[in-house]
């Protein structure tokens, strides 16, 4: 009889853990992004470590320009994978703008346009915090 109560308690504990995991999962908290942007990192209003990088995943066929805290990131410092539309940048000791992240709020602005064909320009801005 005693082992049945132990199994019942463990079963109820497992159900509670799964229910809490579902209730507090960040799945429903993903931001609404404009159509050409498939993903960004860090997420809007997210907290990140000082080793963080800015990542913008654009739809194929779009070119992006990244601004951090009001300054344009030089194209030569942005890593671009043309085949997937992935743009990635992080401060670097050899960088011309930021050499490292300072704690606090940072603003990222992405401007885009199509590479070929009719123009489809736009922009998206978000903030994140470096701890």
Coordinates of C-alpha atoms in Angstrom, one line a residue:
X1 CA 0.0 0.0 0.0
X2 CA 2.8 2.4 0.9
X3 CA 4.5 2.1 -2.6
X4 CA 1.2 2.9 -4.3
X5 CA 1.1 6.2 -2.4
X6 CA 4.7 6.9 -3.4
X7 CA 3.9 6.2 -7.1
X8 CA 0.8 8.3 -6.9
X9 CA 2.7 11.2 -5.3
X10 CA 5.5 11.0 -8.0
X11 CA 2.9 10.9 -10.7
X12 CA 1.1 14.0 -9.4
X13 CA 4.5 15.7 -9.1
X14 CA 5.3 14.8 -12.7
X15 CA 2.0 16.2 -13.9
X16 CA 2.6 19.4 -11.9
X17 CA 6.1 19.9 -13.4
X18 CA 4.8 19.4 -17.0
X19 CA 1.9 21.8 -16.4
X20 CA 4.2 24.5 -15.0
X21 CA 6.6 24.0 -17.8
X22 CA 3.8 24.5 -20.4
X23 CA 2.4 27.5 -18.5
X24 CA 5.7 29.3 -18.2
X25 CA 7.2 28.4 -21.6
X26 CA 8.1 31.4 -23.8
X27 CA 6.3 30.0 -26.9
X28 CA 3.5 32.6 -26.8
X29 CA 5.9 35.5 -26.2
X30 CA 7.6 35.6 -29.6
X31 CA 7.4 39.1 -31.1
X32 CA 5.5 40.0 -34.2
X33 CA 8.1 40.6 -36.9
X34 CA 7.6 42.2 -40.3
X35 CA 7.3 39.8 -43.3
X36 CA 10.8 39.9 -44.6
X37 CA 12.3 39.3 -41.1
X38 CA 12.2 35.7 -40.1
X39 CA 14.0 36.0 -36.8
X40 CA 16.1 38.4 -34.6
X41 CA 18.4 37.8 -31.7
X42 CA 18.5 39.0 -29.0
X43 CA 14.7 39.1 -28.9
X44 CA 13.0 42.4 -28.2
X45 CA 13.1 43.4 -24.5
X46 CA 15.4 40.4 -23.8
X47 CA 18.4 40.4 -21.5
X48 CA 21.7 39.2 -23.0
X49 CA 25.2 38.6 -21.9
X50 CA 28.2 40.8 -22.9
X51 CA 29.2 38.1 -25.4
X52 CA 25.9 38.5 -27.3
X53 CA 25.7 39.1 -31.0
X54 CA 23.0 40.8 -33.1
X55 CA 21.5 38.5 -35.6
X56 CA 18.8 39.2 -38.2
X57 CA 17.5 36.5 -40.4
X58 CA 16.0 38.0 -43.5
X59 CA 13.9 36.3 -46.2
X60 CA 16.0 35.4 -49.2
X61 CA 16.1 38.2 -51.8
X62 CA 16.4 41.0 -49.2
X63 CA 19.4 43.1 -48.2
X64 CA 19.7 44.6 -44.7
X65 CA 21.5 47.4 -43.1
X66 CA 22.0 47.3 -39.3
X67 CA 22.2 50.3 -36.9
X68 CA 23.1 49.8 -33.3
X69 CA 22.4 52.7 -30.9
X70 CA 21.9 55.1 -33.8
X71 CA 25.2 54.3 -35.6
X72 CA 25.4 52.3 -38.8
X73 CA 27.4 49.1 -38.5
X74 CA 30.0 49.1 -41.3
X75 CA 29.1 46.5 -44.0
X76 CA 32.6 45.0 -43.7
X77 CA 32.0 44.1 -40.0
X78 CA 28.7 42.3 -40.6
X79 CA 28.9 38.7 -41.4
X80 CA 26.4 37.8 -44.2
X81 CA 25.3 34.4 -45.4
X82 CA 23.7 35.3 -48.7
X83 CA 22.2 31.9 -49.4
X84 CA 20.1 32.1 -46.2
X85 CA 19.8 35.9 -45.6
X86 CA 21.5 35.7 -42.2
X87 CA 23.1 38.9 -40.9
X88 CA 25.3 38.7 -37.8
X89 CA 27.3 41.3 -35.9
X90 CA 29.0 41.6 -32.6
X91 CA 31.3 44.2 -31.1
X92 CA 35.0 43.5 -31.7
X93 CA 38.2 44.9 -30.3
X94 CA 39.2 45.7 -33.9
X95 CA 35.7 47.2 -34.7
X96 CA 35.3 50.8 -35.8
X97 CA 32.2 51.5 -33.8
X98 CA 31.9 49.3 -30.6
X99 CA 34.7 47.3 -29.2
X100 CA 32.5 45.7 -26.5
X101 CA 29.0 45.8 -25.1
X102 CA 28.4 48.2 -22.2
X103 CA 25.7 47.2 -19.7
X104 CA 22.4 48.8 -20.3
X105 CA 19.7 49.2 -23.0
X106 CA 20.7 49.0 -26.6
X107 CA 18.6 49.7 -29.7
X108 CA 18.9 47.9 -33.0
X109 CA 17.4 49.2 -36.2
X110 CA 17.3 47.1 -39.3
X111 CA 16.5 48.7 -42.7
X112 CA 15.8 46.4 -45.7
X113 CA 15.1 46.5 -49.4
X114 CA 14.8 43.9 -52.1
X115 CA 18.0 42.9 -53.9
X116 CA 16.3 42.9 -57.3
X117 CA 12.8 43.6 -58.7
X118 CA 10.3 46.0 -57.3
X119 CA 11.3 47.9 -54.2
X120 CA 10.0 46.6 -50.8
X121 CA 11.7 48.8 -48.3
X122 CA 11.0 48.9 -44.6
X123 CA 12.5 49.0 -41.1
X124 CA 12.2 47.3 -37.7
X125 CA 13.5 48.5 -34.4
X126 CA 13.8 46.8 -31.1
X127 CA 15.7 47.1 -27.8
X128 CA 17.5 44.6 -25.6
X129 CA 19.5 44.8 -22.4
X130 CA 23.1 43.8 -21.7
X131 CA 23.6 42.6 -18.2

